[in-house]
Coordinates of C-alpha atoms in Angstrom, one line a residue:
Chain G
M29 CA -14.7 30.7 1.6
N30 CA -18.9 29.1 1.6
A31 CA -19.5 25.8 1.2
R32 CA -20.3 24.8 -2.3
G33 CA -16.6 27.5 -3.4
I34 CA -14.4 24.8 -0.4
V35 CA -16.2 21.5 -1.8
R36 CA -15.3 22.7 -6.4
D37 CA -12.4 23.5 -5.3
G38 CA -11.2 20.6 -3.2
L39 CA -12.4 18.0 -6.3
W40 CA -11.4 20.7 -9.6
D41 CA -10.7 24.7 -8.8
N42 CA -7.7 23.1 -6.9
N43 CA -7.5 19.8 -7.2
V44 CA -4.1 18.3 -5.2
V45 CA -2.9 16.7 -8.1
F46 CA -4.5 18.6 -11.2
A47 CA -4.0 22.0 -9.9
Q48 CA -1.7 22.2 -7.1
M49 CA 0.1 19.3 -7.8
L50 CA 1.5 18.1 -5.0
A51 CA 1.3 14.6 -3.6
L52 CA 3.1 13.4 -7.0
C53 CA 4.9 11.1 -4.8
P54 CA 2.0 8.4 -3.7
A55 CA 0.7 9.4 -6.6
M56 CA 2.4 7.8 -9.2
A57 CA 4.0 5.2 -6.8
V58 CA 0.2 3.6 -5.9
T59 CA -1.5 4.0 -9.3
T60 CA -1.0 1.2 -11.3
S61 CA -4.8 -0.2 -10.9
G62 CA -7.8 1.9 -10.4
T63 CA -7.8 -0.6 -7.0
N64 CA -4.8 0.4 -5.4
G65 CA -5.7 4.4 -6.4
L66 CA -8.9 4.3 -5.0
G67 CA -7.7 2.5 -1.6
M68 CA -5.4 5.3 -1.3
G69 CA -7.0 7.8 -1.9
L70 CA -9.5 6.6 0.6
A71 CA -6.7 6.4 3.7
T72 CA -5.8 9.5 2.9
T73 CA -9.3 11.4 3.3
A74 CA -9.4 9.8 6.0
V75 CA -6.0 10.8 7.8
L76 CA -6.8 14.5 6.0
L77 CA -9.6 15.1 7.7
V78 CA -9.0 14.2 11.6
S79 CA -5.7 16.4 11.0
N80 CA -7.7 19.0 9.6
I81 CA -10.1 18.8 12.7
L82 CA -7.6 18.7 14.9
V83 CA -5.3 21.4 13.5
A84 CA -8.3 23.5 13.1
L85 CA -8.7 23.1 17.1
I86 CA -5.5 23.9 18.6
R87 CA -4.5 26.9 15.7
D88 CA -5.0 30.0 17.8
F89 CA -2.8 28.1 21.1
V90 CA 0.5 27.4 18.7
S91 CA 2.0 30.8 17.4
P92 CA 3.1 31.8 14.1
Q93 CA 6.4 29.8 14.5
V94 CA 6.2 27.0 15.4
R95 CA 3.8 25.4 13.5
I96 CA 5.3 23.6 11.0
P97 CA 7.0 20.9 13.7
V98 CA 3.1 21.9 15.4
F99 CA 1.7 20.6 13.0
V100 CA 4.7 18.0 11.3
V101 CA 4.7 15.8 15.2
L102 CA 0.4 16.1 14.7
I103 CA 0.2 14.4 11.4
A104 CA 3.0 12.3 11.7
T105 CA 2.0 10.4 15.7
L106 CA -1.7 11.0 13.9
V107 CA -0.6 8.1 11.0
T108 CA 1.3 6.0 13.6
L109 CA -2.1 4.9 15.7
V110 CA -4.0 4.4 12.5
D111 CA -1.2 2.1 11.2
L112 CA -1.3 0.4 14.5
V113 CA -5.3 0.2 14.9
L114 CA -5.4 -1.0 11.9
N115 CA -2.8 -3.5 11.9
A116 CA -4.1 -5.0 15.2
W117 CA -7.6 -4.8 14.6
L118 CA -8.3 -4.2 11.1
H119 CA -6.0 -7.0 10.1
D120 CA -7.5 -7.8 7.1
L121 CA -8.3 -4.4 5.6
Y122 CA -4.1 -3.6 7.2
K123 CA -2.7 -6.2 4.5
V124 CA -4.3 -4.3 1.5
L125 CA -3.8 -0.8 2.8
G126 CA -1.0 -1.7 4.7
L127 CA 1.7 0.0 2.1
F128 CA -0.4 3.5 1.6
I129 CA -0.3 4.4 4.7
A130 CA 3.7 4.3 5.6
L131 CA 3.1 6.3 2.2
I132 CA 0.5 8.8 4.1
V133 CA 3.1 10.2 6.0
V134 CA 5.7 11.5 3.4
N135 CA 2.3 12.8 2.0
C136 CA 2.4 17.1 1.5
A137 CA -1.0 17.6 0.5
I138 CA -1.6 17.1 4.4
L139 CA 0.9 19.5 5.8
G140 CA -0.2 22.0 2.7
R141 CA -3.9 21.7 3.9
A142 CA -3.0 22.8 7.4
E143 CA -0.8 24.9 6.6
A144 CA -2.9 27.0 4.1
F145 CA -6.4 25.9 5.3
A146 CA -7.0 24.4 8.8
S147 CA -4.7 26.8 10.6
K148 CA -7.6 30.0 9.0
S149 CA -10.2 28.3 9.5
P150 CA -13.3 27.2 11.9
V151 CA -13.6 23.1 12.5
L152 CA -16.9 23.2 10.6
G153 CA -14.9 24.6 7.4
A154 CA -11.7 23.2 7.6
A155 CA -12.8 19.4 8.3
L156 CA -15.4 19.6 4.5
D157 CA -11.6 21.1 2.7
G158 CA -10.7 17.7 5.0
I159 CA -13.5 15.9 3.3
A160 CA -14.0 17.9 -0.1
M161 CA -9.1 17.6 -0.3
G162 CA -9.5 14.3 0.4
L163 CA -11.5 12.9 -2.5
G164 CA -10.5 15.5 -4.9
F165 CA -7.6 13.5 -4.7
T166 CA -9.1 9.8 -4.4
F167 CA -11.2 10.9 -7.5
A168 CA -8.0 11.8 -9.2
L169 CA -5.7 9.1 -8.3
T170 CA -8.2 6.6 -9.0
V171 CA -8.7 8.4 -12.3
I172 CA -5.0 7.7 -13.3
G173 CA -5.0 4.2 -11.7
L174 CA -8.2 3.1 -14.3
I175 CA -6.3 4.5 -17.1
R176 CA -2.3 3.0 -16.7
E177 CA -4.2 -0.7 -15.0
L178 CA -6.7 -0.7 -19.2
L179 CA -3.2 0.5 -20.9
G180 CA -1.1 -1.1 -19.7
S181 CA -3.9 -4.8 -18.4
G182 CA -6.3 -4.0 -20.3
T183 CA -8.8 -4.6 -16.6
L184 CA -10.6 -2.6 -14.9
F185 CA -10.5 -2.5 -11.2
A186 CA -8.7 -5.8 -11.5
Q187 CA -8.9 -7.6 -6.8
A188 CA -11.7 -4.4 -6.2
S189 CA -12.9 -7.3 -3.9
L190 CA -9.2 -8.0 -2.3
L191 CA -10.0 -3.9 -0.9
L192 CA -13.8 -3.7 -0.8
G193 CA -14.9 -7.1 0.2
P194 CA -16.0 -9.8 -2.0
Q195 CA -19.4 -7.7 -2.9
F196 CA -17.2 -5.7 -5.2
A197 CA -16.5 -8.3 -7.0
F198 CA -19.0 -6.9 -10.2
L199 CA -16.4 -4.2 -11.0
E200 CA -13.9 -6.2 -11.6
T201 CA -13.8 -6.7 -15.5
T202 CA -11.0 -7.4 -18.0
V203 CA -12.0 -5.3 -21.8
I204 CA -9.1 -6.9 -23.5
P205 CA -8.9 -10.7 -22.7
N206 CA -5.6 -12.0 -24.0
Y207 CA -3.9 -8.9 -23.7
G208 CA -0.3 -8.5 -24.4
G209 CA 0.2 -5.7 -21.6
V210 CA 1.9 -2.3 -22.3
L211 CA 4.7 -2.5 -19.9
M212 CA 6.1 1.9 -19.7
M213 CA 2.2 2.0 -18.6
V214 CA 2.5 0.3 -15.4
L215 CA 5.8 1.4 -14.9
P216 CA 6.9 5.0 -13.0
P217 CA 7.2 7.1 -16.8
G218 CA 3.6 6.1 -17.3
G219 CA 2.3 7.3 -14.2
F220 CA 4.0 11.2 -15.6
L221 CA 3.2 10.5 -18.9
V222 CA -1.3 9.8 -18.2
L223 CA -0.7 12.7 -15.8
G224 CA 0.5 15.2 -18.3
V225 CA -2.2 14.4 -21.3
L226 CA -5.0 15.0 -18.1
L227 CA -3.6 17.9 -17.0
A228 CA -2.9 19.0 -20.4
G229 CA -6.8 18.3 -21.0
K230 CA -8.3 20.2 -17.5
R231 CA -6.2 23.0 -18.8
V232 CA -8.3 22.8 -21.9
L233 CA -11.7 22.1 -20.3
D234 CA -11.2 25.4 -17.6
A235 CA -9.8 27.3 -20.6
R236 CA -13.2 26.7 -23.1
V237 CA -15.9 26.4 -19.3
A238 CA -13.4 30.4 -19.4
A239 CA -14.5 31.2 -22.8
R240 CA -18.1 30.5 -22.5
K241 CA -18.1 32.2 -19.6
S242 CA -17.5 35.0 -21.2
R243 CA -19.0 34.9 -24.1
L244 CA -22.0 34.7 -22.2
A245 CA -21.4 37.8 -20.1
K246 CA -20.5 39.4 -22.8
T247 CA -23.9 38.9 -24.4
D248 CA -26.5 39.2 -20.9
F249 CA -24.3 42.8 -21.0
S250 CA -24.7 44.1 -24.8
T251 CA -28.6 43.2 -24.1
E252 CA -28.8 45.1 -21.4
T253 CA -26.9 48.7 -22.3
A254 CA -29.8 48.3 -25.0
Chain A
M274 CA -8.8 34.8 19.9
S275 CA -8.2 37.4 23.0
A276 CA -5.5 39.6 23.5
T277 CA -3.4 37.9 26.0
L278 CA -2.9 34.9 24.3
A279 CA -1.8 36.7 21.2
A280 CA 0.9 38.4 23.1
F281 CA 1.6 35.1 24.7
R282 CA 2.2 33.4 21.8
D283 CA 5.3 35.7 20.8
R284 CA 6.7 35.2 23.9
L285 CA 10.0 33.1 22.9
A286 CA 9.3 30.8 26.8
Y287 CA 5.6 30.1 24.9
Q288 CA 6.5 28.9 21.4
G289 CA 9.4 26.5 23.2
V290 CA 7.5 25.0 26.1
S291 CA 4.4 24.7 23.5
L292 CA 6.1 23.5 21.6
G293 CA 7.2 20.6 23.6
I294 CA 3.6 20.3 25.1
V295 CA 2.7 19.2 21.4
A296 CA 6.1 16.1 21.6
L297 CA 4.9 14.8 25.0
L298 CA 1.3 14.6 24.0
A299 CA 2.0 12.7 21.0
T300 CA 4.6 10.7 22.9
T301 CA 2.1 10.3 25.7
A302 CA -0.6 9.2 22.3
L303 CA 2.2 6.9 20.8
V304 CA 3.0 5.7 24.0
V305 CA -1.0 4.6 24.7
G306 CA -1.6 3.0 21.2
N307 CA 1.5 0.4 21.7
Q308 CA 0.8 -0.8 24.1
M309 CA -2.8 -1.2 23.5
T310 CA -2.1 -2.9 20.5
R311 CA 0.9 -4.4 20.7
E312 CA -0.8 -7.5 21.9
A313 CA -2.8 -7.8 19.2
I314 CA -0.3 -7.1 16.3
V315 CA 1.2 -10.1 18.4
Q316 CA -2.1 -12.4 17.7
A317 CA -2.2 -11.2 14.7
E318 CA 1.0 -12.1 12.8
A319 CA 0.9 -15.4 14.7
A320 CA -2.0 -16.4 13.0
D321 CA -1.3 -14.6 9.8
L322 CA 2.2 -17.2 10.1
A323 CA -0.4 -20.1 11.1
N324 CA -1.9 -19.0 7.9
L325 CA 0.9 -19.8 6.3
L326 CA 1.8 -22.8 7.4
A327 CA -1.3 -24.0 7.4
Q328 CA -1.3 -23.5 3.6
V329 CA 1.8 -25.0 2.1
L330 CA 0.8 -27.7 4.3
P331 CA -1.9 -30.3 2.9
D332 CA -4.5 -31.2 6.0
G333 CA -4.0 -33.7 8.4
T334 CA -0.1 -33.2 7.7
A335 CA 0.8 -32.1 10.6
D336 CA -0.6 -32.5 14.9
N337 CA 1.6 -30.2 16.1
D338 CA 1.7 -27.1 17.1
L339 CA 4.1 -25.7 14.4
L340 CA 4.8 -22.4 15.5
T341 CA 6.4 -23.4 19.4
D342 CA 8.0 -26.7 17.9
I343 CA 11.3 -25.2 15.0
V344 CA 14.6 -25.4 14.9
K345 CA 17.3 -23.5 13.6
V346 CA 19.9 -24.5 10.5
G347 CA 22.7 -22.6 9.7
A348 CA 24.8 -20.0 11.9
G349 CA 24.9 -15.8 12.2
E350 CA 22.3 -14.4 10.2
T351 CA 21.7 -16.4 7.6
A352 CA 20.5 -19.2 9.6
V353 CA 17.0 -20.3 8.2
T354 CA 14.1 -21.1 10.7
V355 CA 12.3 -24.6 10.2
H356 CA 9.2 -25.3 11.0
R357 CA 8.6 -29.0 12.1
A358 CA 5.5 -30.2 11.1
R359 CA 4.8 -33.9 12.9
K360 CA 1.8 -36.3 13.1
A361 CA 1.7 -38.9 16.2
G362 CA 5.7 -37.1 16.8
V363 CA 7.7 -38.5 13.4
P364 CA 8.8 -35.6 11.3
T365 CA 6.3 -35.6 8.5
A366 CA 7.3 -32.3 7.0
A367 CA 9.0 -28.9 7.5
V368 CA 8.3 -25.8 6.4
F369 CA 10.5 -22.8 5.9
R370 CA 11.2 -19.5 4.2
M371 CA 14.2 -18.4 1.1
A372 CA 15.3 -15.4 -0.1
E373 CA 16.1 -14.6 -3.8
R374 CA 16.6 -11.5 -5.1
G375 CA 13.9 -10.4 -7.8
Y376 CA 13.1 -7.5 -10.0
A377 CA 12.3 -4.8 -7.8
A378 CA 13.9 -6.2 -3.4
D379 CA 14.2 -9.5 -2.1
I380 CA 11.5 -12.5 -3.2
V381 CA 10.4 -14.5 0.6
V382 CA 9.2 -17.8 0.0
L383 CA 8.1 -20.3 2.7
M384 CA 8.0 -23.6 1.5
G385 CA 7.0 -27.1 3.1
V386 CA 8.6 -30.3 2.1
A387 CA 7.9 -33.6 2.8
A388 CA 10.6 -35.4 4.4
D389 CA 10.8 -37.7 1.2
G390 CA 12.0 -34.0 -0.2
R391 CA 8.9 -33.9 -1.7
L392 CA 7.0 -29.9 -2.1
L393 CA 3.4 -29.9 -0.3
G394 CA 3.3 -25.8 -1.5
V395 CA 5.2 -23.2 -2.1
R396 CA 4.2 -19.9 -1.1
I397 CA 5.2 -15.6 -1.7
V398 CA 5.8 -14.5 1.5
K399 CA 6.7 -10.8 0.4
H400 CA 7.7 -9.2 -2.8
A401 CA 7.9 -5.9 -4.3
E402 CA 7.7 -7.2 -7.9
T403 CA 5.5 -5.2 -10.5
P404 CA 2.3 -4.8 -9.6
G405 CA 0.3 -6.4 -12.9
L406 CA 2.8 -8.2 -14.2
G407 CA 5.7 -9.7 -11.3
D408 CA 2.4 -10.0 -9.3
K409 CA 1.4 -13.4 -10.6
I410 CA 3.9 -15.5 -8.3
E411 CA 1.0 -14.5 -5.3
I412 CA -1.5 -17.0 -5.5
A413 CA -4.3 -14.5 -4.8
K414 CA -3.2 -13.5 -8.4
A415 CA -2.9 -17.0 -10.2
K416 CA -2.2 -19.9 -9.7
W417 CA 0.7 -19.8 -10.4
V418 CA 2.7 -21.3 -7.5
L419 CA 0.6 -24.3 -7.1
D420 CA 2.4 -26.0 -10.2
F421 CA 4.9 -25.7 -7.4
D422 CA 3.2 -29.0 -5.6
G423 CA 4.8 -32.7 -6.0
K424 CA 7.8 -31.3 -7.3
S425 CA 11.5 -32.5 -6.1
L426 CA 15.2 -32.1 -6.7
G427 CA 14.9 -35.1 -9.2
E428 CA 12.1 -34.7 -10.5
P429 CA 12.2 -32.7 -13.0
P430 CA 16.1 -33.1 -13.4
A431 CA 18.2 -30.5 -11.6
E432 CA 19.5 -29.4 -15.5
K433 CA 14.9 -28.4 -15.8
W434 CA 14.8 -26.5 -13.3
A435 CA 14.1 -23.3 -14.5
V436 CA 11.6 -21.3 -16.9
K437 CA 10.9 -22.7 -20.0
K438 CA 12.9 -19.1 -21.6
D439 CA 15.8 -20.6 -20.0
G440 CA 15.2 -24.8 -20.9
G441 CA 12.9 -26.0 -17.7
V442 CA 9.6 -26.9 -17.5
F443 CA 8.2 -23.6 -15.0
D444 CA 5.9 -20.7 -17.2
Q445 CA 7.2 -18.0 -17.8
F446 CA 4.8 -14.7 -17.1
A447 CA 4.9 -12.5 -20.6
G448 CA 6.3 -9.5 -19.5
A449 CA 8.2 -11.2 -16.6
T450 CA 11.0 -13.1 -16.5
I451 CA 12.9 -12.3 -13.8
T452 CA 10.7 -13.1 -11.3
P453 CA 9.6 -16.3 -12.1
R454 CA 13.1 -17.3 -12.6
A455 CA 13.7 -16.5 -8.5
V456 CA 11.6 -17.3 -7.7
V457 CA 12.0 -21.1 -8.9
K458 CA 16.1 -20.8 -8.5
A459 CA 15.1 -19.9 -5.1
V460 CA 12.5 -23.4 -4.1
K461 CA 15.5 -25.1 -5.9
R462 CA 17.7 -24.0 -3.4
G463 CA 15.5 -24.9 -0.5
L464 CA 14.7 -27.8 -2.3
E465 CA 18.9 -28.5 -1.7
F466 CA 19.3 -27.0 1.6
F467 CA 16.3 -29.3 2.8
S468 CA 18.4 -32.6 1.8
A469 CA 21.5 -30.9 2.7
H470 CA 20.3 -30.8 6.5
R471 CA 17.8 -33.6 6.6
E472 CA 18.7 -35.4 9.4
E473 CA 19.2 -31.3 11.8
I474 CA 15.6 -31.1 10.8
L475 CA 14.1 -34.1 10.9
S476 CA 15.6 -35.5 14.6

């Protein structure tokens, strides 16, 4: 697959959440705000990138029969090392991301990409796929988080400066001041509602695009034959 | 991929051995990682604790090392570790943790109490309350916990040690009553614990 296709696949056509519907457990658990979604997405992207590269490097030496345990051990080791390193040397960041990092271990999307893509691709393609899939995941989580945050507590990117540093404080906006909040949107059912609506929206959009494409194709065809 | 490698990969022994090698490498990486980071993690956590202790004690309350001046009060699993603040050897305050069941899980409260039983500061150390609702108990998100500063067992009187909904003096949050109720309960229990073991703590 070419680079363009890989990127398009990761961000939209084969998006982890919106198309593959993988990793819904972390997606529902942390998307109570845009900031949390962004943090989880970025942490996952980093792990996905490294795990894809490692899997692509060793793919020739791993026999197909034992590939799953090998990948599982690899990913678990990687996440644990990231957890230790962040805790030791980037302790402030760890206090913000600590919760997400433990959740990455159970993110089936990482094993999914190792199995479906990285184990069959050269290193560069696998790295690109890791970044594209990770950014697609980040995009999905941030969008779900922002919608839930807006409906649930009337803010956008609250506490972004805790995650990204004080220079990003400008992202924090209160859209609806003195908003009572809709509790359900912050709780897990709200996550499923938002995801459902977004999935339906993506379907409609994709169907429209496909319809327009086929219409255009038909016109092209008729002009050619005429 | 060379043909010999492909032939090798299908052998049972190769599969077992390769799995073993991967496990060995992973374990080695974890051991090395753990060794390299252990010291730094212990230091970072000690710095965290010192930072927290400083938050519940006003400047100038202590001139000793609170991390080492500790006393365990009570026995078994319910024992409470109390950090003692001293100035020129005289105990001025005590800092300890109290836990109370919140909405989702235990809320752990760190509280500094002056020798006369007045609250110097309260901070939430650990909780799993609903983000955007119950998490206003964190100092990073709201100033609510500062309401406790200066309060003691007699001030407000015991029956007023509750959230406003229950006839007390402490605010609750819109949409979240259980969380502040649990925190108030934990702080009150902490003060009762302090007055019951005052001699032991300040000895």
